[in-house]
Coordinates of C-alpha atoms and ligand atoms in Angstrom, one line a residue:
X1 CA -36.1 -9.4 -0.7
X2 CA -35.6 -11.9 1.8
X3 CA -31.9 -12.2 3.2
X4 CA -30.8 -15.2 1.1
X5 CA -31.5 -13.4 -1.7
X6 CA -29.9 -10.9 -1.3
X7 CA -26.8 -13.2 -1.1
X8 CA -27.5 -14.6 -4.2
X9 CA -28.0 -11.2 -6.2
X10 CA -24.2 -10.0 -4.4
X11 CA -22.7 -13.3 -5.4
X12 CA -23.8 -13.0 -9.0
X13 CA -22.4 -9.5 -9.4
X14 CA -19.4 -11.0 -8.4
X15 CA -19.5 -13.6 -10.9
X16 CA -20.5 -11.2 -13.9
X17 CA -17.6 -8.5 -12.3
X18 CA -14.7 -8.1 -14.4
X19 CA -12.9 -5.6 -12.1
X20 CA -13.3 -6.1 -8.4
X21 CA -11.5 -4.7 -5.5
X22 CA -11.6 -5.9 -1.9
X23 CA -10.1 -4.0 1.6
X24 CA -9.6 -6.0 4.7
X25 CA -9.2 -4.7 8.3
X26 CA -8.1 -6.6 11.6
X27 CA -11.5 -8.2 11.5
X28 CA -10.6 -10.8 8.3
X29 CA -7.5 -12.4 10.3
X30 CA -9.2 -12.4 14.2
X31 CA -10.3 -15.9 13.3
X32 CA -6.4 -16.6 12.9
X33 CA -5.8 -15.7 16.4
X34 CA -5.1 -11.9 15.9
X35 CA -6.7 -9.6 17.9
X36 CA -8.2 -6.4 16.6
X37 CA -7.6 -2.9 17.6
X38 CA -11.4 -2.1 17.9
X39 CA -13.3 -4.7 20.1
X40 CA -13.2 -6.9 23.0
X41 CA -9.4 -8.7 23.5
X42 CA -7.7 -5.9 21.6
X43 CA -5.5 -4.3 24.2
X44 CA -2.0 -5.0 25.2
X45 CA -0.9 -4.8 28.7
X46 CA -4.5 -2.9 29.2
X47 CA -2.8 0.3 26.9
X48 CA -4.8 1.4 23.8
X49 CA -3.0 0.9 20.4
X50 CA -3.5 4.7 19.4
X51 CA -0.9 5.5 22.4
X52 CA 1.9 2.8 21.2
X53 CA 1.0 2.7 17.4
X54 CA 2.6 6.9 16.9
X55 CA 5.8 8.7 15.9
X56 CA 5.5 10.2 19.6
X57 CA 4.8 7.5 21.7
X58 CA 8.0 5.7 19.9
X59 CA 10.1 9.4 20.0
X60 CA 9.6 8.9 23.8
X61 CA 10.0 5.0 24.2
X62 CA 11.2 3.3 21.4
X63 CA 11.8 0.2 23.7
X64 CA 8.5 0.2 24.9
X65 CA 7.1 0.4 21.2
X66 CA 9.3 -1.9 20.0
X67 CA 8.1 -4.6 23.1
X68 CA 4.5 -4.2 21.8
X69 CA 5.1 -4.8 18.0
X70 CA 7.6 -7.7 19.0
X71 CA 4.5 -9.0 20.1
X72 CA 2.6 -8.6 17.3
X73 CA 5.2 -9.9 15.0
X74 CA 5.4 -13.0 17.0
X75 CA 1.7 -13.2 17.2
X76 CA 1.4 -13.1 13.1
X77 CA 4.3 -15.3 12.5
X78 CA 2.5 -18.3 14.2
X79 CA -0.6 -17.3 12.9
X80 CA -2.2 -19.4 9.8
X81 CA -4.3 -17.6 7.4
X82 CA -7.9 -19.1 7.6
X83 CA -11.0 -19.3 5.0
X84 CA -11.2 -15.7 4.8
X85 CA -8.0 -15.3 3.4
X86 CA -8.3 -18.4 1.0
X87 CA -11.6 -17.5 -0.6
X88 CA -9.9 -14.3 -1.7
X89 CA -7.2 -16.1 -2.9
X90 CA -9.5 -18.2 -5.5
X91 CA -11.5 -14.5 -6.2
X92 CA -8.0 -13.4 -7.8
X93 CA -7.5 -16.6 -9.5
X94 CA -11.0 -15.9 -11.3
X95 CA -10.6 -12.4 -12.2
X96 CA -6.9 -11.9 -12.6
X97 CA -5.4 -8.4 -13.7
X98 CA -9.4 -6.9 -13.2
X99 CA -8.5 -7.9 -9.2
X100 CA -6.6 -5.8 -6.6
X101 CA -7.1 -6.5 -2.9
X102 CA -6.0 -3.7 -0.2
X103 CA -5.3 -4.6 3.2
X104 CA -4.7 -2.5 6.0
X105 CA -3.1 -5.7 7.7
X106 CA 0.0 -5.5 8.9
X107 CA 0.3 -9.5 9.8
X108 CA 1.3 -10.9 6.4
X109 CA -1.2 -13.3 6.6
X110 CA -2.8 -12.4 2.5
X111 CA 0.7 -12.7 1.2
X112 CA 1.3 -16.0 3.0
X113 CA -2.1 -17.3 1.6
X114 CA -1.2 -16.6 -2.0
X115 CA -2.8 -13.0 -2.8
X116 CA -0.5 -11.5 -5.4
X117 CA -2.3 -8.8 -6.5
X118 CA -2.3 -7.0 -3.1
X119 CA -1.3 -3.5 -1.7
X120 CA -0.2 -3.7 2.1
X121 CA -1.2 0.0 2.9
X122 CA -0.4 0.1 5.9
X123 CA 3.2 -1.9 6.0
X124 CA 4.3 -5.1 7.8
X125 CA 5.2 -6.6 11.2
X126 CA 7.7 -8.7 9.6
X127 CA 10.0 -6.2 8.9
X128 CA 11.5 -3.0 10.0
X129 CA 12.8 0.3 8.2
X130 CA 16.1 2.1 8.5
X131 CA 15.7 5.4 10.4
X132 CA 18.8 7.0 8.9
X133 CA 19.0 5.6 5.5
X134 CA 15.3 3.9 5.0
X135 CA 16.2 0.7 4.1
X136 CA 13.6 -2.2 4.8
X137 CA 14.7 -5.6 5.7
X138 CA 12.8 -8.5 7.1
X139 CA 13.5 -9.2 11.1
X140 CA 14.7 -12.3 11.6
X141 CA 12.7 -15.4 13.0
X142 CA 10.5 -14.2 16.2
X143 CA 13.0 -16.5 18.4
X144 CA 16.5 -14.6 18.0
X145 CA 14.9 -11.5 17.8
X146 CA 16.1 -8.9 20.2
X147 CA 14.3 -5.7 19.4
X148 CA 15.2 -2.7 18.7
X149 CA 16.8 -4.1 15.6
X150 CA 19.9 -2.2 13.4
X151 CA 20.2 -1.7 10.2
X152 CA 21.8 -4.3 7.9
X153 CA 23.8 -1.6 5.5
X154 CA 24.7 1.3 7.8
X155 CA 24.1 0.4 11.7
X156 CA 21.4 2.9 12.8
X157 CA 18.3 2.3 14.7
X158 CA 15.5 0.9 12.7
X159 CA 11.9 1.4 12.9
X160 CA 9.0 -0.8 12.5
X161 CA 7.9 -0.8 8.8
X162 CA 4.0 0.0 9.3
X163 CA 2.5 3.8 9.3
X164 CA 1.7 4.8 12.2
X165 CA -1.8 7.2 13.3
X166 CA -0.8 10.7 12.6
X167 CA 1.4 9.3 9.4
X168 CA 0.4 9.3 5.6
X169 CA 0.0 6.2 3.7
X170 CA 2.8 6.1 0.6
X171 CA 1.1 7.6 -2.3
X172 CA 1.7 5.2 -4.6
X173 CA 0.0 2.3 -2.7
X174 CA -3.1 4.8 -1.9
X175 CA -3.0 5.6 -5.7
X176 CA -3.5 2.0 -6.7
X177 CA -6.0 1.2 -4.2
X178 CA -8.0 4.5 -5.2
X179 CA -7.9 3.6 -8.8
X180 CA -9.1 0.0 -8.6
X181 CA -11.9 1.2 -5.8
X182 CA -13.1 4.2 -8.6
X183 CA -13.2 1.4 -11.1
X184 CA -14.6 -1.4 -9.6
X185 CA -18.0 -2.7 -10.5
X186 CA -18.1 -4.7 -7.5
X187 CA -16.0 -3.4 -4.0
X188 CA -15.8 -5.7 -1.3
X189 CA -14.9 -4.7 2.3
X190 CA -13.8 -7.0 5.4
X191 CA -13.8 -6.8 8.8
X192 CA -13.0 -3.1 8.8
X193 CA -14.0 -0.6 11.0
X194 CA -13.9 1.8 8.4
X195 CA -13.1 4.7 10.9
X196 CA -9.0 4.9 9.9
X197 CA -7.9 7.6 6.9
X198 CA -7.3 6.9 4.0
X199 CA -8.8 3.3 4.0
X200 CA -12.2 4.5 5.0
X201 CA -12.5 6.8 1.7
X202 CA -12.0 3.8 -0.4
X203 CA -15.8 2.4 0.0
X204 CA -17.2 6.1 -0.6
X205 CA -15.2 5.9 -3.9
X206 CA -16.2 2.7 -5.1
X207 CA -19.7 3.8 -5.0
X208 CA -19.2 7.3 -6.1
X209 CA -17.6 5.3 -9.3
X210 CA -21.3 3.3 -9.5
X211 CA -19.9 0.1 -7.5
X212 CA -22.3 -2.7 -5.8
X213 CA -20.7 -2.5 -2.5
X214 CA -20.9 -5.3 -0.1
X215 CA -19.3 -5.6 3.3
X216 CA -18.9 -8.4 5.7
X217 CA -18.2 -6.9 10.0
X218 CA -20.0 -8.3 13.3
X219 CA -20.5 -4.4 13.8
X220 CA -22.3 -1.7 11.6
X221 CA -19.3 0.8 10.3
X222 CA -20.0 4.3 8.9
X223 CA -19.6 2.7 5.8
X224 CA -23.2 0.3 6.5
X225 CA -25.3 2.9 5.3
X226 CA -23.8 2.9 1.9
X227 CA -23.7 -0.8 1.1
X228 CA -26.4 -2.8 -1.3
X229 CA -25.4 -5.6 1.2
X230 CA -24.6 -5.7 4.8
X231 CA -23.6 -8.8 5.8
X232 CA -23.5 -8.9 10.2
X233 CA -21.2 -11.8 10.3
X234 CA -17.3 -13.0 11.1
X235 CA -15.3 -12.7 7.6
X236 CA -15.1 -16.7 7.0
X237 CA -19.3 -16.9 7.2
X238 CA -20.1 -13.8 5.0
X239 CA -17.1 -14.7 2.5
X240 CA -18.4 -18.2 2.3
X241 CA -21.8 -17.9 0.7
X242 CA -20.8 -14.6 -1.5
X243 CA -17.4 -16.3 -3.3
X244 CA -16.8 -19.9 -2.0
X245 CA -17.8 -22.7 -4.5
X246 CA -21.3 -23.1 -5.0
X247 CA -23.4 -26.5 -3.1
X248 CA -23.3 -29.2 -5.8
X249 CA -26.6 -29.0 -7.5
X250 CA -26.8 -25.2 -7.3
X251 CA -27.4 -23.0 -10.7
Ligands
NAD301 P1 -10.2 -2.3 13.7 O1 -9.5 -3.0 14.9 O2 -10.4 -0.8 13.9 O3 -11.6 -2.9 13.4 C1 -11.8 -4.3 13.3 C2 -13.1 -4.5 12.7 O4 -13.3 -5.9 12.5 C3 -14.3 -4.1 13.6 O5 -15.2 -3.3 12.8 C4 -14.9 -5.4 14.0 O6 -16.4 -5.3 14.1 C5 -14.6 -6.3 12.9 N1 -14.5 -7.7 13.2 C6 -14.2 -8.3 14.4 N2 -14.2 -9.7 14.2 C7 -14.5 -9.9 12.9 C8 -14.6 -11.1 12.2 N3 -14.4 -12.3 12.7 N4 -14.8 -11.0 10.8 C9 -15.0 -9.8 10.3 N5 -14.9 -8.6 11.0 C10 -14.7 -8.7 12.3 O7 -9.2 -2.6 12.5 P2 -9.0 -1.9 11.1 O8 -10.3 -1.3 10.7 O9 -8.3 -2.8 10.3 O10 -8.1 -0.6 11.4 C11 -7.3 -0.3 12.4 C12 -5.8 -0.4 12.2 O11 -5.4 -1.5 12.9 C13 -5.1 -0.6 10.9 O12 -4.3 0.5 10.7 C14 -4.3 -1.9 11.0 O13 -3.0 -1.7 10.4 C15 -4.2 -2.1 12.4 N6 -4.3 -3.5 12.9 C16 -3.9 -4.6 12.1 C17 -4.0 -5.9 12.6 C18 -3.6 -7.0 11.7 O14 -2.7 -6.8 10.9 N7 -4.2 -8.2 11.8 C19 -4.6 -6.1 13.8 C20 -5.0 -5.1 14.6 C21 -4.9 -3.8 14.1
ZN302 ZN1 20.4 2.3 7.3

């Protein structure tokens, strides 16, 4: 089958699909100015994310830690979502309660789009969690922040709200997101490097569960092998011709 398609037999499975479930990596929001983990411009004062982004590395430097996802924060807060993030938006809209999209963003930018039906596995930038009584608040705007932030109901040291490598996702998010992927007749994954526990699992399980699994990355991902389509492309291109509104004229 030649490559267009193949396009065309992924985008009508997605039309015909009553329950579909997409995950997103770094890759759907590098278009929005974010850089990714995995690939060129990811680094942060020339340090690799896997020595800030741990229990340890913050047990010996909060400050430090805290410096780096200051950064972040203030990177996603002026960030815009972009096409990516607005096709899915429209892909809820059309299959409602059959829909569940798991990110393992941490920039808010799905929420701030409009995704509803959404499970953030991995937590957020834009807030912070109490480190003695585990409350999570929202940090204020990135301008009057002055990191490490305390907590607003007892005064201790509070954390950033995201899991960090070497942590477990909450089980119930990773239940949700295993039940729609086991479920789905079509999975969709994004600009994933499908390399980081539990998220990787969730494209294996689709297809165990008989899904048509389609994923959009630049790179091939252990996950390649597995999908009916492989689209090689930046998240706005590959999302475009699958879900975006068909070319007037166009059955
Ligand atoms: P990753 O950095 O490991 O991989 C990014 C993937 O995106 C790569 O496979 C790359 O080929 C692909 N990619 C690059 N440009 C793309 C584009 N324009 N369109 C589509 N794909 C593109 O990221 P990950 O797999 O999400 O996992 C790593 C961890 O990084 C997660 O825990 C996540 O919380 C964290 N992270 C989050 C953000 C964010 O919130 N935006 C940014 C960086 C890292
Ligand atoms: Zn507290």
């Amino acid at each position: 089958m030649r490559a267009a398609e193949r396009v065309e037999e992924a985008r009508r499975c997605i039309e015909r699909a009553h329950r579909v479930a997409v995950l997103t990596g770094a890759g759907i929001s590098a278009a929005s100015g974010i850089p990714t983990f995995r690939g060129p411009g990811g680094l942060w004062e020339g340090v690799r994310p896997e020595e800030l982004a741990t229990p340890e590395a913050y047990a010996r430097d909060p400050q430090r830690v805290w410096s780096w996802y200051a950064w972040r924060y203030r990177l996603a807060y002026q960030a815009r979502p972009n096409r990516a993030h607005e096709l899915l938006v429209q892909l809820e809209r059309d299959k409602g309660d059959g829909f569940l999209l798991v990110t393992q963003n941490v920039d808010g930018l799905h929420a701030r789009a409009g995704s509803q039906r959404l499970v953030e596995l991995h937590g957020s930038l834009h807030r912070a969690r109490c480190e003695a009584c585990q409350h999570r608040f929202p940090l204020p705007p990135p301008e009057t922040f002055m990191p490490p932030p305390r907590c607003p109901r007892c005064g201790s040291r509070a954390r950033p709200d995201v899991v960090w490598f070497g942590e477990l996702v909450p089980g119930r998010a990773y239940q949700r997101a295993a039940e729609a992927f086991r479920t789905a007749e079509v999975a969709l994954v994004v600009g994933t490097s499908a390399v980081v526990e539990p998220a990787a699992s969730l494209g294996r399980l689709a297809r165990l569960g008989g899904a048509y699994l389609v994923e959009v990355n630049p790179e091939q991902t252990p996950l390649t092998p597995l999908a009916h389509l492989s689209l090689r492309c930046g998240a706005e291109e590959g999302l475009e011709p699958l879900i975006g509104p068909r070319a007037p004229g166009t059955a």
